[in-house]
């Protein structure tokens, strides 16, 4: 295999060899969303939801405001999910509170019932009860206790057979063990030195206690099997210990025709140290012996009980131990892995990359080294004398071309300016970064005088070559007629101090039909991200472009003097985020140090932490979610959520020196992320509320061997909700999207590890923990109160307290280890005081609003109605309104239009500037006779690419794009995947 195709060495996380990731069980990622417009009527989930909500017919739901079938089904699914969450909560309550009383009631708990034989000094056994004789006035009793603690002395008391009611039954009088009078002068046991004792007369027991000054411990004598083996004349019947010392003393020899005597002597002669003196089966073998032992012997010779745990108690304790070990293991592993990441990995991850020792690049990417049919059509512009530059991989170095994507909605001027200034102030060359603003509709934020697009335009120095951009059509992420949207592309620079950062502003203005609506052009944050993703996918694959894509291509090329295919990285931030000056450089360093990193995020801190109690309770939550949660996941390269307010992705990854692997521009990711037919409640929670987490899930599913990581040295600050109703709306979206994304991520089998030692198991535990949060906090308070009132007396009772201490205590230790800032201890205490809000109020509210897909109180805009969301379907989509052409077709159309207008002496809609051509050959276009379906040959084979925007059932192949010098070459189908197992992620025509 060519060395240039060798996979890059793994960076600063745990390596994934076959002990963690098993190629033999690899399965191709199946789409999370099927895109079906209608579900089958016999869908099991639909049937189950209807069964759960049978009490709410559609007629009642329609009168309650749920008039269409989708909203009715969404409500049914919401109730069903809440029902399942309730069942899981009940299960947790049962396992925590109800399992032990069921399996091990108080009557079966040895620690509460028994005081083990010989365990404590100063005790003697009487009638099976342990009596404290330390203060006795009888020296004989004291000496007996000193000789053997806990020994049975019942036979030393005077007792009458008539006092034992069970021994008077005439049917068992033929057994000597029944008729023996313990203090009869005619037997060998002629005297009983202690006073009269009647088990049925409490007065005699009280008299003995008073006479001898002894105290009943209220606990029975407990024996174990080894102790019984050392006691000569003791045996067990059904857990009851019987002392036959007086019987053997009275009848030292075997009696004839006495079945009970035979059983006693057979069992006592057994030489087995563990369980050999159990006579239960022998006594139950015959009816007369059974009656004898049940009625008489268990009262007459009773000395105590076997002190071993019952099966139920053992099962309960075993379950508690397993749960303790499992939960504590996860907690401790997360804690130590987070510490390891902070101590050893994070600093090396963002260190300054070493410069490449190579001074040349592969001959395949040297200018002029490719035939025209093998190059991207715009690659020949540099050969035509234009100002467009080319640069080699070595010249690019560590200053990768980066897009700084800022998604805007209803922010004010101060917030938007702060974000743009922080991006402009980053320690990164201005000619290698492109500020890319996208305004999501003609929105006027609450309290703003100008709309968000107007505010953004006022911040820029617009390029004079493009004074008044025209709206351009594109296919939006929406349903029905909303799929057709239009946007204006403004081109200019953002001035900051002495710097001028190239800037593209995309203002989604909507179609003419929706101009009178309050949120014209609004399609959501996901649509804004997909404008960029679709654009770079079209550039990467030389795919068909919409008018908006082509407009972006021309203006990006004009601004940067480089074609867009030079860009490798995209940094995504929200419009209210302030990025630290060194953050961009640190994130780029991570990307350069490890080519397997496909996405990463920095730490998000709170800018308004002291504004109100609402902001104060969020400080520690933000900190611990990054340094504990993402720190642990980063060790394995599997961060499950890159926050959209501050994250970075690869557009494409280098594969050797002359090839590329599309990452976030991979068609499978773009197509699934741009799903339009969002029908089910599950799909809407994934795509309408949790687009950031869903994008992370898609990346992990499609590239299980690449890494998503966390760079704690890269920091940004953001403004968090300072009012409780806004926090409630925000966390409703976050919690619901988290649950639905974890439901998908837990099914990904390609994550590292096996069974309980896998990221899949950790994700499953996180999913369960999120669902039962309300029950967990109630149990926590119950546990604390019950422990104060009744302190635990055994390990099993202390197990929940140990888990609680670990959960609450380890984060404090992590703070001291990582930041060494004691102020965070204070923030942690504030967070703990707000636990009822975090673990009960917010989750409960979120669960009951599973069918609410709006942004609620978050980022309110003027004219917005309650429950408005961009996922509603209106009308039908007309695809003919959005033309899609290849780049060379758009160029030919522009050139021909220019020629016609020149003949008419009219100005063109595109002003002539340094990157505009008036001839096909000068533009580097392929001849019009060139056949798009021609196969491409190279030294690594050939593969035809398919047009992913083509109508269903068609396959439009075209040559892979290649570039001069730095520009990528021959992106083949086998290169789209992450490793050799993904060679077939495209089909051949």
PDB file of C-alpha atoms in Angstrom, residues 71-238:
ATOM      1  CA  UNK A  71     -50.445  16.615  16.705  1.00  0.00           C
ATOM      2  CA  UNK A  72     -52.802  13.973  18.119  1.00  0.00           C
ATOM      3  CA  UNK A  73     -50.245  11.225  17.575  1.00  0.00           C
ATOM      4  CA  UNK A  74     -47.497  13.427  19.028  1.00  0.00           C
ATOM      5  CA  UNK A  75     -49.613  13.922  22.147  1.00  0.00           C
ATOM      6  CA  UNK A  76     -50.208  10.171  22.427  1.00  0.00           C
ATOM      7  CA  UNK A  77     -46.491   9.480  22.079  1.00  0.00           C
ATOM      8  CA  UNK A  78     -45.719  12.121  24.686  1.00  0.00           C
ATOM      9  CA  UNK A  79     -48.098  10.524  27.175  1.00  0.00           C
ATOM     10  CA  UNK A  80     -46.644   7.110  26.362  1.00  0.00           C
ATOM     11  CA  UNK A  81     -43.096   8.322  26.947  1.00  0.00           C
ATOM     12  CA  UNK A  82     -44.155   9.888  30.239  1.00  0.00           C
ATOM     13  CA  UNK A  83     -45.829   6.603  31.157  1.00  0.00           C
ATOM     14  CA  UNK A  84     -42.625   4.686  30.401  1.00  0.00           C
ATOM     15  CA  UNK A  85     -40.603   7.211  32.407  1.00  0.00           C
ATOM     16  CA  UNK A  86     -43.056   6.725  35.273  1.00  0.00           C
ATOM     17  CA  UNK A  87     -42.631   2.948  35.061  1.00  0.00           C
ATOM     18  CA  UNK A  88     -38.855   3.324  35.100  1.00  0.00           C
ATOM     19  CA  UNK A  89     -39.164   5.585  38.120  1.00  0.00           C
ATOM     20  CA  UNK A  90     -41.351   3.024  39.865  1.00  0.00           C
ATOM     21  CA  UNK A  91     -38.783   0.349  39.058  1.00  0.00           C
ATOM     22  CA  UNK A  92     -36.022   2.466  40.587  1.00  0.00           C
ATOM     23  CA  UNK A  93     -38.142   3.077  43.698  1.00  0.00           C
ATOM     24  CA  UNK A  94     -38.869  -0.628  43.985  1.00  0.00           C
ATOM     25  CA  UNK A  95     -35.216  -1.621  43.583  1.00  0.00           C
ATOM     26  CA  UNK A  96     -34.108   1.045  46.045  1.00  0.00           C
ATOM     27  CA  UNK A  97     -36.834   0.895  48.676  1.00  0.00           C
ATOM     28  CA  UNK A  98     -39.050  -2.121  48.103  1.00  0.00           C
ATOM     29  CA  UNK A  99     -36.770  -4.958  47.001  1.00  0.00           C
ATOM     30  CA  UNK A 100     -35.017  -5.558  50.316  1.00  0.00           C
ATOM     31  CA  UNK A 101     -38.181  -5.548  52.495  1.00  0.00           C
ATOM     32  CA  UNK A 102     -39.730  -7.985  50.013  1.00  0.00           C
ATOM     33  CA  UNK A 103     -36.801 -10.388  49.855  1.00  0.00           C
ATOM     34  CA  UNK A 104     -35.459  -9.806  53.333  1.00  0.00           C
ATOM     35  CA  UNK A 105     -38.106  -8.614  55.818  1.00  0.00           C
ATOM     36  CA  UNK A 106     -37.154  -7.716  59.377  1.00  0.00           C
ATOM     37  CA  UNK A 107     -38.148 -11.202  60.502  1.00  0.00           C
ATOM     38  CA  UNK A 108     -35.418 -12.649  58.274  1.00  0.00           C
ATOM     39  CA  UNK A 109     -32.589 -10.204  58.924  1.00  0.00           C
ATOM     40  CA  UNK A 110     -29.987 -11.947  61.069  1.00  0.00           C
ATOM     41  CA  UNK A 111     -28.362  -8.729  62.254  1.00  0.00           C
ATOM     42  CA  UNK A 112     -31.603  -7.599  63.874  1.00  0.00           C
ATOM     43  CA  UNK A 113     -32.720 -10.996  65.175  1.00  0.00           C
ATOM     44  CA  UNK A 114     -29.617 -12.837  66.303  1.00  0.00           C
ATOM     45  CA  UNK A 115     -26.566 -12.341  68.467  1.00  0.00           C
ATOM     46  CA  UNK A 116     -24.089 -14.915  67.279  1.00  0.00           C
ATOM     47  CA  UNK A 117     -22.877 -17.645  69.592  1.00  0.00           C
ATOM     48  CA  UNK A 118     -19.604 -16.635  71.236  1.00  0.00           C
ATOM     49  CA  UNK A 119     -19.532 -13.247  69.529  1.00  0.00           C
ATOM     50  CA  UNK A 120     -19.949 -11.005  72.584  1.00  0.00           C
ATOM     51  CA  UNK A 121     -18.579 -11.556  76.066  1.00  0.00           C
ATOM     52  CA  UNK A 122     -20.856 -11.923  79.072  1.00  0.00           C
ATOM     53  CA  UNK A 123     -23.809 -13.637  77.374  1.00  0.00           C
ATOM     54  CA  UNK A 124     -25.496 -16.993  77.970  1.00  0.00           C
ATOM     55  CA  UNK A 125     -28.339 -18.669  76.081  1.00  0.00           C
ATOM     56  CA  UNK A 126     -31.643 -19.374  77.857  1.00  0.00           C
ATOM     57  CA  UNK A 127     -34.621 -20.696  75.871  1.00  0.00           C
ATOM     58  CA  UNK A 128     -32.782 -19.609  72.724  1.00  0.00           C
ATOM     59  CA  UNK A 129     -32.414 -15.971  73.860  1.00  0.00           C
ATOM     60  CA  UNK A 130     -29.168 -14.231  74.663  1.00  0.00           C
ATOM     61  CA  UNK A 131     -29.077 -12.968  78.253  1.00  0.00           C
ATOM     62  CA  UNK A 132     -26.521 -10.482  79.525  1.00  0.00           C
ATOM     63  CA  UNK A 133     -24.967 -11.935  82.705  1.00  0.00           C
ATOM     64  CA  UNK A 134     -22.166  -9.413  83.195  1.00  0.00           C
ATOM     65  CA  UNK A 135     -23.924  -7.986  86.270  1.00  0.00           C
ATOM     66  CA  UNK A 136     -25.208 -11.271  87.682  1.00  0.00           C
ATOM     67  CA  UNK A 137     -24.879 -12.056  91.361  1.00  0.00           C
ATOM     68  CA  UNK A 138     -24.471 -15.759  90.573  1.00  0.00           C
ATOM     69  CA  UNK A 139     -20.800 -16.634  90.302  1.00  0.00           C
ATOM     70  CA  UNK A 140     -21.615 -19.918  88.551  1.00  0.00           C
ATOM     71  CA  UNK A 141     -23.325 -18.095  85.687  1.00  0.00           C
ATOM     72  CA  UNK A 142     -20.430 -15.661  85.409  1.00  0.00           C
ATOM     73  CA  UNK A 143     -17.933 -18.491  85.256  1.00  0.00           C
ATOM     74  CA  UNK A 144     -19.997 -20.253  82.566  1.00  0.00           C
ATOM     75  CA  UNK A 145     -20.006 -17.072  80.488  1.00  0.00           C
ATOM     76  CA  UNK A 146     -16.269 -16.697  80.918  1.00  0.00           C
ATOM     77  CA  UNK A 147     -15.763 -20.321  79.894  1.00  0.00           C
ATOM     78  CA  UNK A 148     -17.869 -20.086  76.714  1.00  0.00           C
ATOM     79  CA  UNK A 149     -19.790 -16.990  75.699  1.00  0.00           C
ATOM     80  CA  UNK A 150     -23.313 -17.631  74.494  1.00  0.00           C
ATOM     81  CA  UNK A 151     -23.542 -21.310  75.482  1.00  0.00           C
ATOM     82  CA  UNK A 152     -26.993 -22.738  76.150  1.00  0.00           C
ATOM     83  CA  UNK A 153     -27.823 -23.278  79.864  1.00  0.00           C
ATOM     84  CA  UNK A 154     -31.555 -23.932  79.518  1.00  0.00           C
ATOM     85  CA  UNK A 155     -31.148 -27.545  80.691  1.00  0.00           C
ATOM     86  CA  UNK A 156     -29.792 -26.278  84.044  1.00  0.00           C
ATOM     87  CA  UNK A 157     -33.178 -24.834  84.974  1.00  0.00           C
ATOM     88  CA  UNK A 158     -35.931 -26.861  86.588  1.00  0.00           C
ATOM     89  CA  UNK A 159     -38.628 -27.606  84.001  1.00  0.00           C
ATOM     90  CA  UNK A 160     -41.703 -29.827  83.874  1.00  0.00           C
ATOM     91  CA  UNK A 161     -42.857 -31.743  80.795  1.00  0.00           C
ATOM     92  CA  UNK A 162     -46.388 -30.675  81.540  1.00  0.00           C
ATOM     93  CA  UNK A 163     -45.351 -27.083  80.942  1.00  0.00           C
ATOM     94  CA  UNK A 164     -44.451 -27.984  77.330  1.00  0.00           C
ATOM     95  CA  UNK A 165     -47.854 -28.421  75.725  1.00  0.00           C
ATOM     96  CA  UNK A 166     -46.549 -30.089  72.572  1.00  0.00           C
ATOM     97  CA  UNK A 167     -44.943 -32.926  74.524  1.00  0.00           C
ATOM     98  CA  UNK A 168     -48.274 -34.141  76.001  1.00  0.00           C
ATOM     99  CA  UNK A 169     -49.629 -35.496  72.696  1.00  0.00           C
ATOM    100  CA  UNK A 170     -50.327 -39.229  73.155  1.00  0.00           C
ATOM    101  CA  UNK A 171     -49.309 -40.090  69.574  1.00  0.00           C
ATOM    102  CA  UNK A 172     -45.648 -39.318  70.254  1.00  0.00           C
ATOM    103  CA  UNK A 173     -45.241 -40.727  73.756  1.00  0.00           C
ATOM    104  CA  UNK A 174     -43.304 -43.753  72.446  1.00  0.00           C
ATOM    105  CA  UNK A 175     -40.199 -41.593  71.845  1.00  0.00           C
ATOM    106  CA  UNK A 176     -37.743 -41.215  74.733  1.00  0.00           C
ATOM    107  CA  UNK A 177     -36.733 -37.735  73.643  1.00  0.00           C
ATOM    108  CA  UNK A 178     -40.345 -36.670  74.184  1.00  0.00           C
ATOM    109  CA  UNK A 179     -40.960 -38.324  77.547  1.00  0.00           C
ATOM    110  CA  UNK A 180     -37.609 -37.480  79.140  1.00  0.00           C
ATOM    111  CA  UNK A 181     -38.074 -35.464  82.332  1.00  0.00           C
ATOM    112  CA  UNK A 182     -35.066 -33.193  82.433  1.00  0.00           C
ATOM    113  CA  UNK A 183     -34.974 -32.934  86.256  1.00  0.00           C
ATOM    114  CA  UNK A 184     -36.428 -36.337  87.270  1.00  0.00           C
ATOM    115  CA  UNK A 185     -34.502 -38.015  90.069  1.00  0.00           C
ATOM    116  CA  UNK A 186     -34.915 -41.369  88.306  1.00  0.00           C
ATOM    117  CA  UNK A 187     -32.689 -40.254  85.375  1.00  0.00           C
ATOM    118  CA  UNK A 188     -28.998 -39.574  85.123  1.00  0.00           C
ATOM    119  CA  UNK A 189     -29.762 -35.869  84.992  1.00  0.00           C
ATOM    120  CA  UNK A 190     -30.905 -35.937  88.604  1.00  0.00           C
ATOM    121  CA  UNK A 191     -30.516 -32.311  89.591  1.00  0.00           C
ATOM    122  CA  UNK A 192     -31.125 -28.882  88.044  1.00  0.00           C
ATOM    123  CA  UNK A 193     -29.132 -26.312  90.003  1.00  0.00           C
ATOM    124  CA  UNK A 194     -31.104 -23.270  88.830  1.00  0.00           C
ATOM    125  CA  UNK A 195     -34.616 -22.116  89.652  1.00  0.00           C
ATOM    126  CA  UNK A 196     -37.859 -23.217  88.070  1.00  0.00           C
ATOM    127  CA  UNK A 197     -38.432 -21.997  84.497  1.00  0.00           C
ATOM    128  CA  UNK A 198     -41.639 -22.184  82.512  1.00  0.00           C
ATOM    129  CA  UNK A 199     -41.431 -21.030  78.899  1.00  0.00           C
ATOM    130  CA  UNK A 200     -45.181 -20.309  78.877  1.00  0.00           C
ATOM    131  CA  UNK A 201     -45.135 -18.217  82.072  1.00  0.00           C
ATOM    132  CA  UNK A 202     -43.572 -14.792  81.687  1.00  0.00           C
ATOM    133  CA  UNK A 203     -43.592 -14.349  85.464  1.00  0.00           C
ATOM    134  CA  UNK A 204     -41.030 -17.096  85.935  1.00  0.00           C
ATOM    135  CA  UNK A 205     -38.769 -15.493  83.339  1.00  0.00           C
ATOM    136  CA  UNK A 206     -39.055 -12.105  85.063  1.00  0.00           C
ATOM    137  CA  UNK A 207     -38.385 -13.749  88.411  1.00  0.00           C
ATOM    138  CA  UNK A 208     -35.218 -15.370  87.117  1.00  0.00           C
ATOM    139  CA  UNK A 209     -34.022 -12.061  85.680  1.00  0.00           C
ATOM    140  CA  UNK A 210     -34.610 -10.358  88.995  1.00  0.00           C
ATOM    141  CA  UNK A 211     -33.186 -13.149  91.128  1.00  0.00           C
ATOM    142  CA  UNK A 212     -29.997 -13.525  89.129  1.00  0.00           C
ATOM    143  CA  UNK A 213     -29.764  -9.893  87.951  1.00  0.00           C
ATOM    144  CA  UNK A 214     -29.541 -10.835  84.271  1.00  0.00           C
ATOM    145  CA  UNK A 215     -31.001  -8.979  81.274  1.00  0.00           C
ATOM    146  CA  UNK A 216     -32.600 -10.285  78.096  1.00  0.00           C
ATOM    147  CA  UNK A 217     -30.871  -8.792  75.026  1.00  0.00           C
ATOM    148  CA  UNK A 218     -34.078  -9.364  72.997  1.00  0.00           C
ATOM    149  CA  UNK A 219     -31.943 -11.154  70.402  1.00  0.00           C
ATOM    150  CA  UNK A 220     -31.910 -14.866  69.824  1.00  0.00           C
ATOM    151  CA  UNK A 221     -28.807 -17.011  69.857  1.00  0.00           C
ATOM    152  CA  UNK A 222     -27.372 -17.394  66.380  1.00  0.00           C
ATOM    153  CA  UNK A 223     -25.141 -20.271  65.287  1.00  0.00           C
ATOM    154  CA  UNK A 224     -23.245 -21.035  62.137  1.00  0.00           C
ATOM    155  CA  UNK A 225     -22.548 -24.514  60.759  1.00  0.00           C
ATOM    156  CA  UNK A 226     -18.888 -24.651  61.778  1.00  0.00           C
ATOM    157  CA  UNK A 227     -19.735 -23.784  65.369  1.00  0.00           C
ATOM    158  CA  UNK A 228     -22.371 -26.533  65.437  1.00  0.00           C
ATOM    159  CA  UNK A 229     -19.801 -29.050  64.241  1.00  0.00           C
ATOM    160  CA  UNK A 230     -17.683 -28.219  67.300  1.00  0.00           C
ATOM    161  CA  UNK A 231     -20.701 -28.576  69.633  1.00  0.00           C
ATOM    162  CA  UNK A 232     -21.049 -32.326  70.171  1.00  0.00           C
ATOM    163  CA  UNK A 233     -24.754 -32.856  70.789  1.00  0.00           C
ATOM    164  CA  UNK A 234     -26.309 -30.051  68.740  1.00  0.00           C
ATOM    165  CA  UNK A 235     -28.300 -30.532  65.540  1.00  0.00           C
ATOM    166  CA  UNK A 236     -30.534 -28.471  63.261  1.00  0.00           C
ATOM    167  CA  UNK A 237     -34.135 -28.892  62.248  1.00  0.00           C
ATOM    168  CA  UNK A 238     -35.543 -26.428  59.684  1.00  0.00           C
TER     169      UNK A 238
END
